[in-house]
PDB file of C-alpha atoms in Angstrom:
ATOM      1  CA  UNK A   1       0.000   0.000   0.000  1.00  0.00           C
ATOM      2  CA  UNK A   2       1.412   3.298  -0.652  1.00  0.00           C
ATOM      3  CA  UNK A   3       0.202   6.846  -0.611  1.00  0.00           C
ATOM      4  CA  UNK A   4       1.630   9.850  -3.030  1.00  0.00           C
ATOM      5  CA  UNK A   5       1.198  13.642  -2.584  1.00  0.00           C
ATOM      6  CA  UNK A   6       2.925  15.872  -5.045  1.00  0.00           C
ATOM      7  CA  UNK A   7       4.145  19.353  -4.018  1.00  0.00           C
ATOM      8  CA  UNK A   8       6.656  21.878  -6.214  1.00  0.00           C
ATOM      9  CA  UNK A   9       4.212  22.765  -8.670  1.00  0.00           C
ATOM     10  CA  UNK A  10       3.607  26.430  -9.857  1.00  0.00           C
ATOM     11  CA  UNK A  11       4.317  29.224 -12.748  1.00  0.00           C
ATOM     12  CA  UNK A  12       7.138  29.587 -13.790  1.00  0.00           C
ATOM     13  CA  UNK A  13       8.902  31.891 -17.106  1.00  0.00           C
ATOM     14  CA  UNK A  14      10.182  29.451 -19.972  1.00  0.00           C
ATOM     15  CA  UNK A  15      13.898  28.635 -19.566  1.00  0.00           C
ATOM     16  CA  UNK A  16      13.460  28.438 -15.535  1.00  0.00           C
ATOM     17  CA  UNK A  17      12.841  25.218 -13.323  1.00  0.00           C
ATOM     18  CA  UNK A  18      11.302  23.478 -10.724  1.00  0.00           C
ATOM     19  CA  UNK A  19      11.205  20.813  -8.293  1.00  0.00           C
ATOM     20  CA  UNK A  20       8.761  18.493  -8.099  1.00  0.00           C
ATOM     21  CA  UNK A  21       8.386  16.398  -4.805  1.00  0.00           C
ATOM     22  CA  UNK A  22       6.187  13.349  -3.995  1.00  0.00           C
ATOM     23  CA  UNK A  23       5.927  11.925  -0.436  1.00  0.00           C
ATOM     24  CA  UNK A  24       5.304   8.576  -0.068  1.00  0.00           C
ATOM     25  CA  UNK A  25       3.781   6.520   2.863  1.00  0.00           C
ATOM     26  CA  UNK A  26       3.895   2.908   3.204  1.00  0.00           C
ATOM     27  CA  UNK A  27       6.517   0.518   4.414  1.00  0.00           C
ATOM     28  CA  UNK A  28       7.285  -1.161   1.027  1.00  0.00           C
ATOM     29  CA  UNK A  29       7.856   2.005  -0.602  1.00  0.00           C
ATOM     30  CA  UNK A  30      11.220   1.215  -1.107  1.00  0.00           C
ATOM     31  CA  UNK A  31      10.615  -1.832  -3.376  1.00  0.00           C
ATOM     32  CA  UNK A  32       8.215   0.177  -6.118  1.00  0.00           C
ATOM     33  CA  UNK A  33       9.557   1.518  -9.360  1.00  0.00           C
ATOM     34  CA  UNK A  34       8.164   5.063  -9.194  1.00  0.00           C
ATOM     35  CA  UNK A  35       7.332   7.312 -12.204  1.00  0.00           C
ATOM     36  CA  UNK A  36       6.201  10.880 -12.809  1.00  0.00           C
ATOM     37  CA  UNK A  37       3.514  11.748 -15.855  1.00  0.00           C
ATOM     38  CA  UNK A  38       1.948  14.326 -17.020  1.00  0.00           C
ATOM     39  CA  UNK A  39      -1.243  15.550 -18.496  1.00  0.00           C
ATOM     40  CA  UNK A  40      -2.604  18.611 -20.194  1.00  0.00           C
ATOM     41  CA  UNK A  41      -5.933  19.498 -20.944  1.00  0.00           C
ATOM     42  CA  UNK A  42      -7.204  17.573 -24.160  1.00  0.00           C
ATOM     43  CA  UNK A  43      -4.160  15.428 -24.548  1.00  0.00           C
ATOM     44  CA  UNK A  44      -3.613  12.175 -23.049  1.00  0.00           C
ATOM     45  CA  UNK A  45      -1.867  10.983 -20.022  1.00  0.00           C
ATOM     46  CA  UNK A  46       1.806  10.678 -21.195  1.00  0.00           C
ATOM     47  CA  UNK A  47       5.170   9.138 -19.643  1.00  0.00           C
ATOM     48  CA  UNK A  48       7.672  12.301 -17.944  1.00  0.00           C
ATOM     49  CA  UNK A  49      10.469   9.734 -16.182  1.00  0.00           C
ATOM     50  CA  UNK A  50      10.567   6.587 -14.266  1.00  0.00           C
ATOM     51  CA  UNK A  51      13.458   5.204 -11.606  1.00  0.00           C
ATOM     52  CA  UNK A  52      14.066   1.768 -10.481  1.00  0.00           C
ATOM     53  CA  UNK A  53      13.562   1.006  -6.666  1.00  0.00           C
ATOM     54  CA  UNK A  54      17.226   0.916  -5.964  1.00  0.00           C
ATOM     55  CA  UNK A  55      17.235   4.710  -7.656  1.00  0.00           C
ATOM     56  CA  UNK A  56      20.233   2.547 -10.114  1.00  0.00           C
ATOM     57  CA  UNK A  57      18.535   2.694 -12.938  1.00  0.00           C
ATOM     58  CA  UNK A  58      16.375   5.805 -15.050  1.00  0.00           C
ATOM     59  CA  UNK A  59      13.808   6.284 -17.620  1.00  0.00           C
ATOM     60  CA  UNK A  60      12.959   9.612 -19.577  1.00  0.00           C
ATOM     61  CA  UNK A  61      10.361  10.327 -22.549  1.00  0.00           C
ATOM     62  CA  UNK A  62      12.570  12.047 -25.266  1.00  0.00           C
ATOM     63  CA  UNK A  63      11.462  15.474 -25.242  1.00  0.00           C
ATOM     64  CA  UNK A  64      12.346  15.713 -21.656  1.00  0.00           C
ATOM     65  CA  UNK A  65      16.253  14.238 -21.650  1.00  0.00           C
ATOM     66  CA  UNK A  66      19.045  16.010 -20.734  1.00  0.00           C
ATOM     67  CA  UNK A  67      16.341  18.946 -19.589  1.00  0.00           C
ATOM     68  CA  UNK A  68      14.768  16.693 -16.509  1.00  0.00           C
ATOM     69  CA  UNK A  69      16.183  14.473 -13.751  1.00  0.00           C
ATOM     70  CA  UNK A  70      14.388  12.142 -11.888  1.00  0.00           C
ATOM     71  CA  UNK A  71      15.784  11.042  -8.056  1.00  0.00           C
ATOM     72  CA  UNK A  72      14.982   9.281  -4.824  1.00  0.00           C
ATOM     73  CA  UNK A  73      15.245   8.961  -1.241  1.00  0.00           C
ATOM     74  CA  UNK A  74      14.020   5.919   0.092  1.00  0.00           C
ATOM     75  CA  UNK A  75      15.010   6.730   3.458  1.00  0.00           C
ATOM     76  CA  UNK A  76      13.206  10.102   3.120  1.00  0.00           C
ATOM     77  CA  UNK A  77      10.330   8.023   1.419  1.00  0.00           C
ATOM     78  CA  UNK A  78      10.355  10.937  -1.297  1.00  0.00           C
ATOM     79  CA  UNK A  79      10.831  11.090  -5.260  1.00  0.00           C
ATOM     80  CA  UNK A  80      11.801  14.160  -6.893  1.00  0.00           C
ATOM     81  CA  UNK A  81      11.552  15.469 -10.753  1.00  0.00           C
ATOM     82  CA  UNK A  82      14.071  18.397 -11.230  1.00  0.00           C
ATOM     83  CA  UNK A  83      12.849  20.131 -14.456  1.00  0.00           C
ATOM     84  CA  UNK A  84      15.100  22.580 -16.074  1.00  0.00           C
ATOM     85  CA  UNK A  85      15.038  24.515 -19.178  1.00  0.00           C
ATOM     86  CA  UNK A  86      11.017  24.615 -19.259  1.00  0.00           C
ATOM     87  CA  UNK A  87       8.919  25.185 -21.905  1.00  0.00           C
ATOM     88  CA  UNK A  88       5.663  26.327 -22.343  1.00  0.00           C
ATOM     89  CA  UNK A  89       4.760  23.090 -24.132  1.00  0.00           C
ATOM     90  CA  UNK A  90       5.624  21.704 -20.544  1.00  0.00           C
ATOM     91  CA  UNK A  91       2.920  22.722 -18.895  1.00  0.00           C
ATOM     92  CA  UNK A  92       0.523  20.302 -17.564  1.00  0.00           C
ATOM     93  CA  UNK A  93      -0.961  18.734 -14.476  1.00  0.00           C
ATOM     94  CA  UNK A  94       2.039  16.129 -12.619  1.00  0.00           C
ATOM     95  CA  UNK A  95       1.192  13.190 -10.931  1.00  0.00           C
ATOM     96  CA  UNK A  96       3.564  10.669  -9.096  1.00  0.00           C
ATOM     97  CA  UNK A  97       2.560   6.900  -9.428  1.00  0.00           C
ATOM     98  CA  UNK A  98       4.037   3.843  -8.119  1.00  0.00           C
ATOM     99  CA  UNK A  99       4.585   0.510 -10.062  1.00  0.00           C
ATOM    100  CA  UNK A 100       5.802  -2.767  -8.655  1.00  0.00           C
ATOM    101  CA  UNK A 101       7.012  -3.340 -12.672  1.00  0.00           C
ATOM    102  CA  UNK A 102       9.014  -2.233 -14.497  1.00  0.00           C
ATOM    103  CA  UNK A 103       7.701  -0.177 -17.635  1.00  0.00           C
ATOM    104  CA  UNK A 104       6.592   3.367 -18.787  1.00  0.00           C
ATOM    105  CA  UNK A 105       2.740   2.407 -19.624  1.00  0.00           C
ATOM    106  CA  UNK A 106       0.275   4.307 -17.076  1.00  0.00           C
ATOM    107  CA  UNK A 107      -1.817   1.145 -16.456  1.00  0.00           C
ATOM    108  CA  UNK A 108       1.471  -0.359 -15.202  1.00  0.00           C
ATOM    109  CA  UNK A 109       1.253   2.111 -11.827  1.00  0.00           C
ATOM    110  CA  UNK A 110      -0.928   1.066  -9.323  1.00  0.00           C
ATOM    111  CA  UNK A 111      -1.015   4.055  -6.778  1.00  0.00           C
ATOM    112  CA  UNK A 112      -1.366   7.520  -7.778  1.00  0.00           C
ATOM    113  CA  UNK A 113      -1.208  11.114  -6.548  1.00  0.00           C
ATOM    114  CA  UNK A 114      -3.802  13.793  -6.956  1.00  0.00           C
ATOM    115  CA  UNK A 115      -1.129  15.765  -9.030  1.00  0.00           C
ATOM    116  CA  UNK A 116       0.651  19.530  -9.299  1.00  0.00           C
ATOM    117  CA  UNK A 117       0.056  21.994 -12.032  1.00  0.00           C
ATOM    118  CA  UNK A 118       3.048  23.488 -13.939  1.00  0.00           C
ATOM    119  CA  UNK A 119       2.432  26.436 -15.333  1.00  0.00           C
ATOM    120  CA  UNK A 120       5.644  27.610 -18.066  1.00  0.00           C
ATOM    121  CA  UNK A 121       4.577  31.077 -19.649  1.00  0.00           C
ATOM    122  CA  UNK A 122       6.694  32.434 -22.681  1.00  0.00           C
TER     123      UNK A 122
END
């Protein structure tokens, strides 16, 4: 059983960044592969980043490589997306899910937060 709450979310200019957070309770937090996605209004639910339960190994959709970095705590029971270089095509509503596979598909994650709105202006 876990439980996500995502905080970090706001408006920001393009070319700036922010930092998502999503706290996590449950006591086998530590063995879920935990993702971050994104959706804007009319589009679908798409794949930001994922990271392995041992935070070893990281997943990112293409337009966000190199531009967002995906982390975790498991001591701290937290998951973080640092997004940098923002665009306004970035904006969107951010939810943090939780997956005990491994995989980038939505129906894959079996807990998920109520989500954070970024808001990149140009």
């Amino acid at each position: 059983q876990v439980q996500l709450v995502e905080s970090g979310g706001g408006l920001v200019q393009a070319g700036g960044s922010l930092r998502l957070s999503c706290a996590a309770s449950g006591r086998t937090f530590s063995s879920y592969t935990m993702g971050w996605f994104r959706q804007a209004p009319g589009k679908e639910r798409e794949f930001v980043a994922a990271i392995s339960w041992s935070g070893g190994h990281t997943s990112y959709a293409g337009s966000m490589k190199g531009r967002f970095t995906i982390s975790r705590d498991n001591a701290k029971n937290t998951v973080y997306l640092q997004m940098n270089s923002l665009k306004p095509e970035d904006t969107a509503v951010y939810h943090c899910a939780a997956s005990k596979s491994i995989g980038t598909h939505p129906s894959l994650y079996e807990y998920w937060g109520q989500g954070t709105q970024v808001t990149v202006s140009s």
